[in-house]
Coordinates of C-alpha atoms in Angstrom, one line a residue:
Chain A
M1 CA -40.7 -66.9 -40.2
S2 CA -43.7 -66.0 -38.1
I3 CA -47.0 -64.7 -39.4
E4 CA -49.2 -62.2 -37.6
V5 CA -52.6 -61.0 -38.6
R6 CA -54.1 -58.1 -36.8
N7 CA -57.7 -57.0 -36.9
I8 CA -58.4 -58.1 -40.4
S9 CA -61.8 -57.4 -41.8
K10 CA -63.1 -58.1 -45.3
R11 CA -66.4 -57.6 -47.0
F12 CA -67.6 -58.7 -50.5
G13 CA -70.5 -56.4 -51.1
N14 CA -72.9 -57.1 -48.2
F15 CA -71.3 -60.3 -47.3
V16 CA -68.9 -60.2 -44.3
A17 CA -66.1 -62.6 -45.2
L18 CA -63.8 -61.8 -42.3
D19 CA -64.8 -59.9 -39.1
N20 CA -61.9 -58.5 -37.1
I21 CA -59.6 -61.5 -37.2
S22 CA -56.4 -61.5 -35.2
L23 CA -54.0 -64.5 -35.2
E24 CA -50.4 -65.2 -34.6
I25 CA -48.4 -68.1 -36.1
P26 CA -44.9 -68.6 -34.8
T27 CA -42.1 -70.1 -36.9
G28 CA -42.1 -73.9 -37.0
E29 CA -45.8 -74.2 -36.4
L30 CA -48.3 -75.9 -38.7
V31 CA -51.7 -74.3 -38.3
A32 CA -55.0 -75.5 -39.8
L33 CA -57.8 -73.0 -40.6
L34 CA -60.9 -75.2 -40.2
G35 CA -64.5 -74.3 -41.0
P36 CA -67.5 -74.9 -43.2
S37 CA -67.5 -73.4 -46.7
G38 CA -68.1 -69.7 -46.7
C39 CA -66.6 -69.2 -43.2
G40 CA -63.8 -67.0 -44.6
K41 CA -60.8 -69.4 -44.2
T42 CA -59.7 -69.3 -47.8
T43 CA -60.1 -65.5 -47.9
L44 CA -57.9 -65.2 -44.8
L45 CA -55.3 -67.4 -46.5
R46 CA -55.3 -65.3 -49.6
I47 CA -55.0 -62.2 -47.6
I48 CA -51.9 -63.6 -45.9
A49 CA -50.6 -64.4 -49.4
G50 CA -51.4 -61.0 -50.7
M51 CA -53.7 -62.3 -53.4
E52 CA -56.6 -60.5 -51.8
S53 CA -56.6 -57.2 -50.0
S54 CA -58.2 -56.7 -46.6
D55 CA -60.5 -53.7 -45.9
T56 CA -58.9 -53.1 -42.6
G57 CA -56.1 -54.6 -40.5
Q58 CA -52.5 -55.6 -41.0
V59 CA -50.5 -58.6 -42.0
L60 CA -47.0 -58.9 -40.5
F61 CA -44.2 -61.3 -41.5
H62 CA -41.6 -61.7 -38.8
G63 CA -42.9 -58.6 -37.1
E64 CA -42.5 -56.5 -40.2
E65 CA -45.4 -54.8 -41.8
A66 CA -46.3 -56.6 -45.0
T67 CA -49.9 -55.5 -45.6
H68 CA -49.1 -53.7 -48.8
V69 CA -46.3 -55.8 -50.0
H70 CA -46.9 -57.4 -53.4
T71 CA -47.4 -61.2 -53.5
R72 CA -44.3 -61.7 -55.6
E73 CA -42.2 -60.1 -52.9
R74 CA -43.8 -61.8 -49.9
R75 CA -41.9 -65.1 -50.6
V76 CA -44.9 -67.3 -49.7
G77 CA -45.2 -70.7 -51.1
F78 CA -48.8 -71.2 -52.2
V79 CA -50.4 -74.5 -53.0
F80 CA -53.8 -74.5 -54.7
Q81 CA -56.7 -77.0 -54.3
H82 CA -56.6 -77.7 -58.0
Y83 CA -52.8 -77.7 -58.2
A84 CA -52.6 -74.8 -60.7
L85 CA -49.6 -76.5 -62.4
F86 CA -48.5 -74.8 -65.6
R87 CA -50.1 -77.2 -68.0
H88 CA -47.8 -76.5 -71.0
M89 CA -44.6 -77.1 -69.0
T90 CA -43.1 -80.4 -68.0
V91 CA -42.9 -81.3 -64.4
F92 CA -39.2 -80.2 -64.4
E93 CA -40.0 -76.8 -65.8
N94 CA -42.9 -76.3 -63.4
V95 CA -40.6 -76.8 -60.5
A96 CA -37.8 -74.7 -62.1
F97 CA -40.2 -71.8 -62.8
G98 CA -39.6 -69.9 -59.6
L99 CA -35.8 -70.0 -60.2
R100 CA -36.0 -69.0 -63.8
V101 CA -38.1 -65.9 -63.3
K102 CA -35.6 -64.5 -60.7
P103 CA -33.9 -61.3 -61.7
R104 CA -30.7 -62.0 -63.6
A105 CA -28.5 -61.0 -60.7
E106 CA -30.1 -63.6 -58.4
R107 CA -30.8 -66.3 -60.9
P108 CA -28.9 -69.5 -60.3
A109 CA -26.8 -70.9 -63.2
E110 CA -28.5 -73.6 -65.4
G111 CA -26.5 -76.3 -63.7
E112 CA -27.6 -75.3 -60.2
I113 CA -31.2 -75.0 -61.3
R114 CA -31.0 -78.5 -62.6
E115 CA -29.5 -79.7 -59.4
R116 CA -32.0 -78.0 -57.1
V117 CA -35.0 -79.1 -59.1
T118 CA -33.8 -82.7 -59.1
R119 CA -33.3 -82.5 -55.4
L120 CA -36.8 -81.2 -54.9
L121 CA -38.3 -83.9 -57.1
Q122 CA -36.4 -86.4 -55.1
L123 CA -37.8 -84.9 -51.9
V124 CA -41.3 -85.5 -53.2
Q125 CA -40.2 -88.8 -54.6
L126 CA -41.2 -88.0 -58.1
D127 CA -37.9 -87.5 -59.9
W128 CA -38.8 -90.2 -62.4
L129 CA -41.7 -88.0 -63.7
A130 CA -39.5 -85.0 -64.6
D131 CA -40.3 -85.1 -68.3
R132 CA -44.0 -85.7 -68.0
Y133 CA -46.7 -83.0 -68.4
P134 CA -49.1 -82.3 -65.6
S135 CA -52.0 -83.9 -67.5
Q136 CA -50.2 -87.2 -67.4
L137 CA -50.0 -87.3 -63.6
S138 CA -52.5 -88.5 -61.0
G139 CA -54.0 -86.0 -58.6
G140 CA -51.7 -87.0 -55.7
Q141 CA -48.7 -86.7 -57.9
R142 CA -49.8 -83.3 -59.2
Q143 CA -50.2 -81.9 -55.7
R144 CA -46.8 -83.2 -54.7
I145 CA -45.3 -81.5 -57.7
A146 CA -47.2 -78.3 -56.8
L147 CA -45.5 -78.5 -53.4
A148 CA -42.1 -79.0 -54.8
R149 CA -42.7 -76.0 -57.1
A150 CA -43.7 -73.9 -54.1
L151 CA -40.6 -75.0 -52.1
A152 CA -38.2 -74.2 -55.0
V153 CA -38.1 -70.5 -54.1
E154 CA -37.3 -71.3 -50.5
P155 CA -40.5 -69.6 -49.1
K156 CA -40.5 -68.2 -45.7
V157 CA -44.1 -69.2 -45.2
L158 CA -46.1 -72.1 -46.7
L159 CA -49.8 -71.6 -47.4
L160 CA -52.0 -74.4 -48.6
D161 CA -55.5 -73.9 -49.8
E162 CA -57.5 -77.2 -49.3
P163 CA -54.4 -79.0 -50.6
F164 CA -55.9 -82.5 -50.4
G165 CA -59.5 -81.6 -51.1
A166 CA -59.6 -83.1 -54.6
L167 CA -58.0 -86.4 -53.7
D168 CA -59.1 -89.9 -52.7
T169 CA -59.3 -90.8 -49.1
Q170 CA -56.4 -93.2 -49.3
V171 CA -54.0 -90.7 -51.1
R172 CA -55.2 -87.9 -48.8
K173 CA -54.1 -89.8 -45.7
E174 CA -50.7 -90.6 -47.1
L175 CA -50.1 -87.0 -48.2
R176 CA -51.1 -85.6 -44.8
R177 CA -48.5 -87.6 -43.1
W178 CA -46.0 -86.6 -45.7
L179 CA -46.8 -82.9 -45.4
R180 CA -46.4 -83.1 -41.6
R181 CA -42.9 -84.6 -42.1
L182 CA -42.0 -82.1 -44.7
H183 CA -43.0 -79.2 -42.5
D184 CA -41.0 -80.5 -39.6
E185 CA -37.9 -80.6 -41.8
M186 CA -38.2 -77.1 -43.1
H187 CA -38.8 -75.1 -40.0
I188 CA -41.1 -72.5 -41.4
A189 CA -44.6 -71.3 -40.5
S190 CA -47.3 -73.2 -42.5
V191 CA -51.0 -72.6 -42.7
F192 CA -53.4 -74.9 -44.4
V193 CA -57.1 -74.5 -45.1
T194 CA -59.4 -77.4 -44.8
H195 CA -63.1 -78.3 -44.1
D196 CA -62.1 -81.8 -43.0
Q197 CA -61.9 -81.9 -39.2
E198 CA -60.1 -85.2 -39.2
E199 CA -57.4 -83.7 -41.4
A200 CA -57.1 -80.6 -39.2
L201 CA -56.9 -82.7 -35.9
E202 CA -54.4 -85.1 -37.4
V203 CA -51.9 -82.8 -39.0
A204 CA -51.9 -79.5 -37.3
D205 CA -50.1 -78.2 -34.2
R206 CA -52.9 -75.8 -33.6
V207 CA -56.4 -75.5 -35.1
V208 CA -58.2 -72.3 -35.8
V209 CA -61.9 -73.1 -36.0
M210 CA -63.7 -70.4 -38.0
N211 CA -67.4 -69.7 -38.6
K212 CA -69.1 -66.8 -40.4
G213 CA -65.9 -64.7 -40.6
R214 CA -64.9 -65.1 -37.0
I215 CA -62.6 -67.3 -35.0
E216 CA -64.7 -69.6 -32.8
Q217 CA -61.8 -71.3 -31.1
L218 CA -58.0 -71.5 -31.3
G219 CA -56.2 -74.3 -29.7
T220 CA -54.4 -77.6 -30.0
P221 CA -56.3 -80.4 -31.7
D222 CA -57.0 -81.9 -28.3
E223 CA -58.2 -78.7 -26.8
V224 CA -60.7 -78.0 -29.6
Y225 CA -62.0 -81.5 -29.6
S226 CA -62.3 -82.2 -25.9
A227 CA -63.0 -78.7 -24.6
P228 CA -64.9 -76.9 -27.4
A229 CA -65.5 -73.3 -26.7
S230 CA -68.9 -73.0 -28.4
P231 CA -71.8 -75.1 -29.6
F232 CA -70.6 -74.5 -33.1
V233 CA -67.2 -76.1 -32.4
Y234 CA -68.9 -79.0 -30.6
R235 CA -71.1 -79.7 -33.6
F236 CA -68.4 -79.1 -36.3
L237 CA -65.8 -81.3 -34.7
G238 CA -67.2 -84.8 -34.4
N239 CA -70.5 -86.1 -33.3
V240 CA -72.3 -84.7 -30.3
N241 CA -75.5 -85.3 -28.3
V242 CA -77.5 -82.2 -27.2
F243 CA -79.6 -82.3 -24.1
R244 CA -82.1 -79.5 -23.8
N245 CA -82.3 -78.3 -20.2
R246 CA -82.9 -75.3 -18.0
V247 CA -80.4 -73.7 -15.7
H248 CA -81.2 -72.9 -12.1
G249 CA -78.3 -71.2 -10.5
Q250 CA -75.4 -73.6 -10.9
W251 CA -77.7 -76.6 -11.6
A252 CA -78.7 -77.6 -15.1
E253 CA -82.0 -79.5 -15.3
V254 CA -82.7 -81.9 -18.1
D255 CA -86.2 -81.1 -19.4
R256 CA -88.5 -81.3 -22.4
A257 CA -88.1 -78.7 -25.1
E258 CA -91.6 -77.2 -24.7
Q259 CA -90.8 -75.8 -21.3
A260 CA -87.7 -74.0 -22.5
G261 CA -87.8 -70.3 -21.8
K262 CA -85.1 -67.7 -21.8
D263 CA -83.2 -69.7 -19.3
E264 CA -83.0 -72.6 -21.8
A265 CA -79.6 -74.1 -22.0
L266 CA -78.0 -76.9 -24.1
A267 CA -75.8 -79.6 -22.7
F268 CA -73.3 -81.1 -25.1
V269 CA -71.9 -84.6 -24.6
R270 CA -69.8 -86.6 -27.0
P271 CA -71.2 -90.1 -27.8
H272 CA -68.2 -91.8 -26.2
D273 CA -68.6 -89.8 -23.0
I274 CA -71.9 -91.4 -22.1
E275 CA -71.8 -94.5 -19.9
I276 CA -74.6 -97.1 -20.3
Q277 CA -75.7 -98.9 -17.2
R278 CA -78.0 -101.8 -16.7
D279 CA -79.3 -100.6 -13.3
A280 CA -80.8 -97.4 -12.2
S281 CA -78.6 -95.2 -10.0
P282 CA -79.0 -91.6 -8.7
G283 CA -78.5 -89.1 -11.5
A284 CA -78.9 -91.5 -14.5
L285 CA -81.4 -91.0 -17.3
S286 CA -83.6 -93.8 -18.4
A287 CA -83.6 -94.6 -22.1
G288 CA -84.8 -97.2 -24.6
V289 CA -82.3 -98.9 -26.9
L290 CA -83.4 -98.4 -30.5
H291 CA -80.6 -99.8 -32.6
V292 CA -77.1 -101.3 -32.1
Q293 CA -74.5 -101.3 -34.9
A294 CA -70.9 -102.2 -34.9
I295 CA -68.8 -99.7 -36.9
G296 CA -65.1 -100.7 -37.1
P297 CA -63.6 -100.7 -33.6
L298 CA -66.7 -99.1 -32.1
V299 CA -70.3 -100.1 -31.4
R300 CA -72.8 -97.3 -32.0
V301 CA -76.0 -97.5 -29.9
E302 CA -79.0 -95.4 -30.7
V303 CA -81.1 -94.7 -27.6
E304 CA -84.3 -92.7 -27.1
H305 CA -84.8 -90.5 -24.0
Q306 CA -88.1 -88.6 -23.7
G307 CA -88.8 -88.6 -27.5
E308 CA -85.3 -87.5 -28.5
I309 CA -82.7 -89.7 -30.0
F310 CA -79.1 -89.9 -28.7
E311 CA -76.0 -91.7 -29.9
V312 CA -73.7 -93.6 -27.6
E313 CA -70.4 -95.1 -28.7
L314 CA -69.1 -98.1 -26.8
T315 CA -65.9 -100.0 -27.3
R316 CA -66.4 -103.6 -28.4
E317 CA -65.4 -104.8 -24.9
Q318 CA -67.9 -102.6 -23.2
H319 CA -70.6 -103.8 -25.6
Q320 CA -69.7 -107.4 -25.0
A321 CA -70.0 -106.9 -21.3
L322 CA -73.4 -105.2 -21.6
A323 CA -74.8 -107.4 -24.4
L324 CA -77.4 -104.8 -25.4
A325 CA -80.4 -105.5 -27.6
A326 CA -83.0 -103.3 -29.3
G327 CA -86.0 -102.7 -27.1
E328 CA -84.3 -102.9 -23.7
T329 CA -84.4 -100.1 -21.2
V330 CA -81.0 -98.8 -19.9
W331 CA -79.6 -96.0 -17.8
L332 CA -77.4 -93.2 -19.3
R333 CA -74.8 -91.4 -17.3
P334 CA -72.8 -88.6 -19.0
R335 CA -69.2 -88.5 -17.9
N336 CA -68.1 -85.2 -19.5
L337 CA -70.4 -82.5 -20.6
R338 CA -70.6 -78.8 -21.2
V339 CA -73.6 -76.5 -20.8
F340 CA -74.1 -73.5 -23.1
Q341 CA -76.7 -70.7 -22.9
G342 CA -76.7 -69.3 -26.4
D343 CA -72.9 -69.1 -27.2
R344 CA -71.9 -68.7 -23.6
M345 CA -70.7 -71.6 -21.6
V346 CA -72.3 -71.6 -18.2
S347 CA -70.9 -74.8 -16.7
A348 CA -68.9 -77.9 -17.3
Q349 CA -69.6 -81.2 -15.7
T350 CA -72.4 -79.9 -13.5
F351 CA -75.5 -81.8 -14.2
D352 CA -78.5 -82.5 -12.0
L353 CA -80.1 -85.5 -13.5
G354 CA -82.8 -85.9 -11.0
A355 CA -85.6 -84.2 -12.9
G356 CA -85.0 -86.2 -16.0
I357 CA -85.8 -89.7 -14.7
Chain B
M1 CA -68.8 -103.2 -90.5
S2 CA -71.7 -105.3 -89.2
A3 CA -75.0 -105.5 -91.0
V4 CA -76.9 -105.2 -87.8
R5 CA -78.8 -102.0 -87.6
R6 CA -78.5 -100.2 -84.3
V7 CA -81.9 -99.9 -82.7
N8 CA -82.2 -96.2 -82.3
S9 CA -80.5 -94.9 -85.4
E10 CA -82.5 -93.6 -88.4
S11 CA -83.4 -96.0 -91.2
R12 CA -81.0 -96.1 -94.1
P13 CA -83.1 -94.2 -96.6
V14 CA -83.6 -91.3 -94.1
R15 CA -79.9 -91.1 -93.4
W16 CA -79.1 -91.1 -97.1
A17 CA -81.7 -88.4 -97.8
L18 CA -80.3 -86.1 -95.1
L19 CA -76.8 -86.6 -96.2
T20 CA -77.6 -86.0 -99.8
L21 CA -79.5 -82.9 -99.0
A22 CA -76.7 -81.5 -96.9
F23 CA -74.1 -82.2 -99.6
L24 CA -76.2 -80.9 -102.4
F25 CA -76.8 -77.7 -100.6
L26 CA -73.2 -77.2 -99.8
F27 CA -72.2 -77.9 -103.4
L28 CA -74.8 -75.6 -104.9
F29 CA -74.2 -72.6 -102.6
L30 CA -70.6 -72.9 -101.6
G31 CA -68.7 -75.3 -103.8
L32 CA -70.1 -74.3 -107.2
P33 CA -69.5 -70.5 -106.8
L34 CA -65.9 -71.1 -105.8
L35 CA -65.4 -73.4 -108.8
A36 CA -67.1 -70.8 -111.0
V37 CA -64.6 -68.2 -109.9
F38 CA -61.7 -70.3 -110.9
A39 CA -63.4 -71.5 -114.1
E40 CA -64.2 -67.9 -115.2
A41 CA -60.7 -66.7 -114.3
L42 CA -59.1 -69.4 -116.4
R43 CA -61.6 -69.4 -119.2
Q44 CA -59.2 -67.9 -121.8
G45 CA -56.3 -69.9 -120.5
F46 CA -53.5 -69.4 -118.1
G47 CA -51.8 -66.7 -120.1
P48 CA -54.5 -64.1 -119.9
Y49 CA -55.1 -65.1 -116.2
A50 CA -51.5 -64.4 -115.3
A51 CA -51.5 -61.2 -117.3
A52 CA -54.6 -60.0 -115.5
L53 CA -53.0 -60.6 -112.2
A54 CA -49.8 -58.8 -113.3
E55 CA -51.9 -55.7 -114.1
P56 CA -50.3 -52.8 -112.1
D57 CA -53.6 -51.8 -110.5
T58 CA -54.4 -55.4 -109.5
L59 CA -50.9 -55.7 -108.0
A60 CA -51.4 -52.4 -106.1
A61 CA -54.8 -53.7 -104.8
I62 CA -53.2 -56.9 -103.6
R63 CA -50.4 -54.9 -101.9
L64 CA -52.8 -52.5 -100.3
T65 CA -55.0 -55.4 -99.0
V66 CA -51.9 -57.0 -97.4
V67 CA -50.7 -53.7 -96.0
V68 CA -54.1 -53.0 -94.4
A69 CA -54.3 -56.5 -92.9
L70 CA -50.7 -56.2 -91.6
L71 CA -51.4 -52.9 -89.9
V72 CA -54.8 -53.9 -88.5
L73 CA -53.9 -57.3 -87.1
P74 CA -51.3 -56.2 -84.6
L75 CA -53.5 -53.5 -83.3
N76 CA -56.4 -55.9 -83.0
L77 CA -54.2 -58.5 -81.4
V78 CA -53.2 -56.1 -78.6
F79 CA -56.8 -54.9 -78.1
G80 CA -58.2 -58.4 -78.2
V81 CA -55.8 -59.8 -75.7
A82 CA -56.2 -56.8 -73.4
A83 CA -60.0 -56.8 -73.6
A84 CA -60.2 -60.6 -73.1
W85 CA -57.8 -60.4 -70.2
A86 CA -59.8 -57.7 -68.5
I87 CA -63.1 -59.4 -69.0
A88 CA -62.0 -62.9 -68.1
K89 CA -59.7 -62.2 -65.1
F90 CA -61.1 -59.1 -63.4
D91 CA -64.4 -58.0 -62.0
F92 CA -65.2 -54.4 -62.6
R93 CA -68.1 -52.1 -63.1
G94 CA -69.2 -51.9 -66.8
K95 CA -67.9 -55.4 -67.6
S96 CA -71.1 -56.5 -69.3
L97 CA -71.2 -53.2 -71.2
L98 CA -67.7 -53.8 -72.5
T99 CA -68.6 -57.3 -73.5
T100 CA -71.6 -56.0 -75.4
L101 CA -69.7 -53.2 -77.1
I102 CA -67.1 -55.7 -78.4
D103 CA -70.0 -57.4 -80.3
L104 CA -71.2 -54.1 -81.8
P105 CA -69.4 -54.6 -85.2
F106 CA -71.3 -57.9 -85.6
A107 CA -74.6 -56.0 -85.2
V108 CA -73.9 -52.9 -87.3
S109 CA -74.0 -53.0 -91.1
P110 CA -70.4 -52.3 -92.4
V111 CA -71.8 -49.6 -94.7
V112 CA -73.2 -47.8 -91.7
A113 CA -69.8 -48.1 -89.9
G114 CA -68.1 -46.6 -92.9
L115 CA -70.6 -43.7 -93.0
L116 CA -70.0 -43.1 -89.3
F117 CA -66.3 -42.6 -89.9
I118 CA -67.1 -40.2 -92.8
L119 CA -69.3 -38.3 -90.3
I120 CA -66.4 -38.1 -87.8
F121 CA -63.3 -37.6 -90.0
G122 CA -64.8 -36.5 -93.3
R123 CA -64.4 -33.0 -94.8
Q124 CA -67.8 -31.9 -93.4
G125 CA -67.4 -34.1 -90.3
W126 CA -66.7 -33.2 -86.7
F127 CA -62.9 -33.2 -87.0
G128 CA -62.9 -32.4 -90.7
P129 CA -61.8 -28.7 -90.4
W130 CA -59.2 -29.4 -87.8
L131 CA -57.8 -32.3 -89.9
A132 CA -57.8 -30.2 -93.0
E133 CA -55.9 -27.4 -91.2
H134 CA -53.2 -29.8 -90.1
D135 CA -53.1 -31.4 -93.6
I136 CA -54.0 -34.9 -92.2
K137 CA -56.0 -37.1 -94.6
I138 CA -58.0 -39.9 -93.1
I139 CA -61.0 -40.4 -95.3
F140 CA -60.3 -41.5 -98.9
A141 CA -56.8 -42.5 -97.7
L142 CA -55.0 -45.4 -95.9
P143 CA -55.8 -44.3 -92.3
G144 CA -59.5 -44.3 -93.0
M145 CA -59.4 -47.8 -94.5
I146 CA -57.4 -49.1 -91.5
I147 CA -59.9 -47.6 -89.0
A148 CA -62.8 -49.0 -90.9
T149 CA -61.2 -52.5 -91.1
M150 CA -60.2 -52.3 -87.4
F151 CA -63.9 -51.6 -86.5
I152 CA -65.1 -54.6 -88.5
T153 CA -62.6 -57.1 -87.1
V154 CA -62.5 -56.0 -83.5
P155 CA -64.6 -58.9 -82.1
Y156 CA -62.8 -61.8 -83.6
I157 CA -59.8 -62.2 -81.4
A158 CA -61.5 -61.1 -78.1
R159 CA -64.5 -63.3 -78.8
E160 CA -62.2 -66.3 -79.3
L161 CA -60.2 -65.7 -76.2
I162 CA -62.8 -64.7 -73.6
P163 CA -64.4 -68.2 -73.1
L164 CA -61.0 -69.8 -73.2
M165 CA -59.5 -67.6 -70.6
Q166 CA -62.6 -67.8 -68.4
A167 CA -62.4 -71.6 -68.5
Q168 CA -58.7 -71.5 -67.5
G169 CA -59.3 -69.3 -64.4
K170 CA -56.7 -67.3 -62.5
D171 CA -54.9 -70.1 -60.6
E172 CA -51.9 -70.5 -62.9
E173 CA -51.3 -66.7 -63.0
E174 CA -51.6 -66.5 -59.2
A175 CA -49.2 -69.4 -58.9
A176 CA -46.7 -67.6 -61.2
V177 CA -46.9 -64.4 -59.2
S178 CA -46.5 -66.2 -55.8
L179 CA -43.3 -67.8 -57.3
G180 CA -42.0 -64.3 -57.9
A181 CA -42.8 -63.7 -61.6
S182 CA -43.3 -60.1 -62.8
G183 CA -46.4 -59.2 -64.7
W184 CA -44.7 -59.5 -68.0
Q185 CA -43.0 -62.8 -67.1
M186 CA -46.4 -64.2 -66.0
F187 CA -48.0 -63.1 -69.3
R188 CA -45.1 -64.3 -71.4
R189 CA -44.5 -67.6 -69.8
V190 CA -47.9 -68.7 -68.4
S191 CA -50.8 -66.9 -70.0
L192 CA -49.7 -66.6 -73.5
P193 CA -48.7 -70.3 -74.0
N194 CA -52.1 -71.2 -72.6
I195 CA -54.0 -69.2 -75.1
K196 CA -51.7 -69.4 -78.2
W197 CA -54.0 -71.7 -80.2
G198 CA -57.1 -69.7 -79.5
L199 CA -55.2 -66.5 -80.3
L200 CA -54.0 -68.0 -83.6
Y201 CA -57.5 -69.0 -84.4
G202 CA -58.8 -65.5 -83.8
V203 CA -56.1 -64.0 -85.9
I204 CA -56.9 -66.3 -88.8
L205 CA -60.5 -65.4 -88.7
A206 CA -59.8 -61.7 -88.3
N207 CA -57.3 -61.8 -91.2
A208 CA -59.8 -63.4 -93.5
R209 CA -62.4 -60.8 -92.6
A210 CA -59.9 -57.9 -92.9
M211 CA -58.8 -58.9 -96.4
G212 CA -62.3 -59.7 -97.6
E213 CA -64.0 -56.6 -96.2
F214 CA -66.0 -54.7 -98.7
G215 CA -68.8 -52.5 -97.3
A216 CA -67.1 -50.3 -94.7
V217 CA -63.9 -49.9 -96.7
S218 CA -65.8 -49.1 -99.8
V219 CA -67.4 -46.1 -98.2
V220 CA -64.2 -44.6 -96.8
S221 CA -61.7 -45.6 -99.6
G222 CA -62.8 -43.3 -102.4
H223 CA -61.9 -45.9 -105.0
V224 CA -58.8 -44.3 -106.3
R225 CA -57.3 -46.9 -108.7
G226 CA -53.9 -48.1 -107.8
E227 CA -54.0 -46.1 -104.5
T228 CA -57.0 -46.8 -102.3
N229 CA -58.4 -49.8 -103.9
T230 CA -58.3 -53.0 -101.9
L231 CA -58.8 -56.4 -103.7
P232 CA -62.5 -56.7 -103.0
L233 CA -63.1 -53.1 -104.3
H234 CA -60.9 -53.8 -107.3
V235 CA -62.9 -56.9 -108.2
E236 CA -66.1 -54.8 -108.3
I237 CA -64.5 -52.1 -110.5
L238 CA -63.2 -54.5 -113.0
Y239 CA -66.5 -56.4 -113.2
N240 CA -68.3 -53.1 -113.8
E241 CA -66.0 -52.5 -116.7
Y242 CA -66.9 -55.8 -118.2
N243 CA -63.3 -57.0 -117.6
S244 CA -64.5 -60.5 -116.7
V245 CA -61.2 -62.3 -116.8
G246 CA -59.6 -59.5 -114.7
A247 CA -62.4 -59.5 -112.2
F248 CA -62.4 -63.2 -111.7
A249 CA -58.6 -63.4 -111.7
A250 CA -58.6 -61.0 -108.8
A251 CA -61.5 -62.8 -107.2
S252 CA -59.6 -66.1 -107.5
V253 CA -56.9 -64.6 -105.2
L254 CA -59.6 -64.0 -102.6
G255 CA -60.9 -67.5 -103.2
L256 CA -57.5 -68.9 -102.6
L257 CA -57.3 -66.9 -99.4
A258 CA -60.5 -68.5 -98.3
L259 CA -59.2 -72.0 -99.0
V260 CA -55.9 -71.3 -97.1
T261 CA -57.9 -69.8 -94.2
L262 CA -60.1 -72.9 -94.0
L263 CA -57.1 -75.2 -94.0
A264 CA -55.3 -73.1 -91.3
K265 CA -58.5 -73.0 -89.3
T266 CA -58.9 -76.8 -89.5
V267 CA -55.3 -77.4 -88.4
V268 CA -55.6 -74.9 -85.5
E269 CA -58.9 -76.4 -84.4
W270 CA -57.4 -79.8 -84.4
R271 CA -54.5 -78.6 -82.2
M272 CA -56.9 -76.8 -79.9
A273 CA -59.1 -79.9 -79.5
R274 CA -56.0 -81.9 -78.7
E275 CA -54.9 -79.5 -76.1
T276 CA -58.4 -79.3 -74.5
A277 CA -58.4 -83.1 -74.4
M278 CA -55.1 -83.1 -72.7
L279 CA -56.4 -80.6 -70.2
N280 CA -59.5 -82.5 -69.4
A281 CA -57.9 -85.9 -69.6
E282 CA -59.2 -88.4 -67.2
L283 CA -56.8 -88.7 -64.3
P284 CA -54.9 -92.0 -64.2
P285 CA -55.8 -94.1 -61.2
E286 CA -54.2 -93.0 -58.0
K287 CA -51.0 -94.7 -57.2
T288 CA -49.5 -94.7 -53.8
D289 CA -45.8 -95.4 -54.0
K290 CA -45.8 -98.6 -52.1

């Protein structure tokens, strides 16, 4: 079932948590709400779940108005960051809860409940823990049980609030992949909140990057990473180098910060989008190598250009070919960059490097 | 165990002195009086003791004390849970005022509380004429004693539950609702089991206070023998009549109540500690199913 959010705004006192948010999530899609803490992503998720009410705007499920529908009638599966398992119930009873509280007429018979819960526990590969209590489980196990519990009521929409935030890196990676598989099998709309960009890019079909109660960008993981719509998105998703410059017509001129006036612009380049050359060529910037460090499959080179430090990432092969050492002078050539004036993008790929040399 | 003294612990004489002092103090001010009550009650043997307890007025006082407690506790239970729920799970204007008001009975002398109710419901009080007109008797009757006892015991249950519920947060309730539970189902199946030991603890304390209350009840009861005398009031009357065995026999019932309360309190505390430990248990190491 699809989810639609129209013009949602929410304030807490003077704090604007959400500022006129509109968003559509079709059935079958897994969407990540990504942003720093306090950006409103959790509030938006809770408004979709009906646990929080918006000041203005609408929530629609499958095209039907659901803004004032109570949480218990929305049929959303909600997964909490800290699991929120019922601590005095066994794992089995936790998963069975949603079935047992159904009105008598809809409630499945005991045998069927048993069967369905067992099937769900098998789905999350934890059927051998049915008689344990939540306190006896590890974090990863708890979150999988929480998911099984949410799925027991056959939700039309799955909402996850930082589901892997409290887990170790290793477990988190495994659960991510597992969530993706599970989502694909169920054919429902899922939304998960995260502040971990890697998680969002790896799992989601589409990523909604949020900042200060607004949507900064909405796109596929590749779009938001390789074509960020704002300086914020650039900075939030991965490492980036920022060149201060001035804009003359369609030319951007790399310059020192002191001279920046109202026509100041910032050019953003990813570390792996900078080429290092041994020899000067028209349009390349001179730089001194400060530090070379191999990090896993990459080699990170810190260079200095006119008093500012930039990061360049090379593959091991590139590094071997160049054989850089600290103290050398090299030439930088950005391959892919975007220039912003304030939050407005003024150009992509256009770069006059002449003035910088 | 070992004879090696740990570096930072106090020297042996200091430890002994502190322990002796603490135990001596406890014995002198808590243990000895309790022993004295039973010793005085049984001074003339078990026969007179039993006879004193079987006295109709004493039996009536015991019955009335139990009746008052049985009526007060359910009311307090409902109020305590409701107030704790509101304070722990919602944000609203006047929350801190409500929290402070719940503590009021701790701050006000019980006698003053009793006088307040006389002022409100007494013959010369605000509602006095109206009550007299409709032939409703509150002061010097059971309703007055219930109101006074209610007032005194209001904080116990709420005070016990508020920190507990605050620590537990709202997640489990929200999870229950998202799974389709009604408000009652959520309370009955999720909230209540989570607070049951805290609730029991509060009830035990409130009960001990309700049965032992003297000041407030004394003011509103009117001391009608066999009718509006609770056990603590009855003890005083008997003592003032130089009926030492009777007074101490009645007092020994309250003494027993104290011992039972302590025992129950210890058991509940132990269960609560176990449950908290379970809740905060260290997570076992992560296991990836490989």
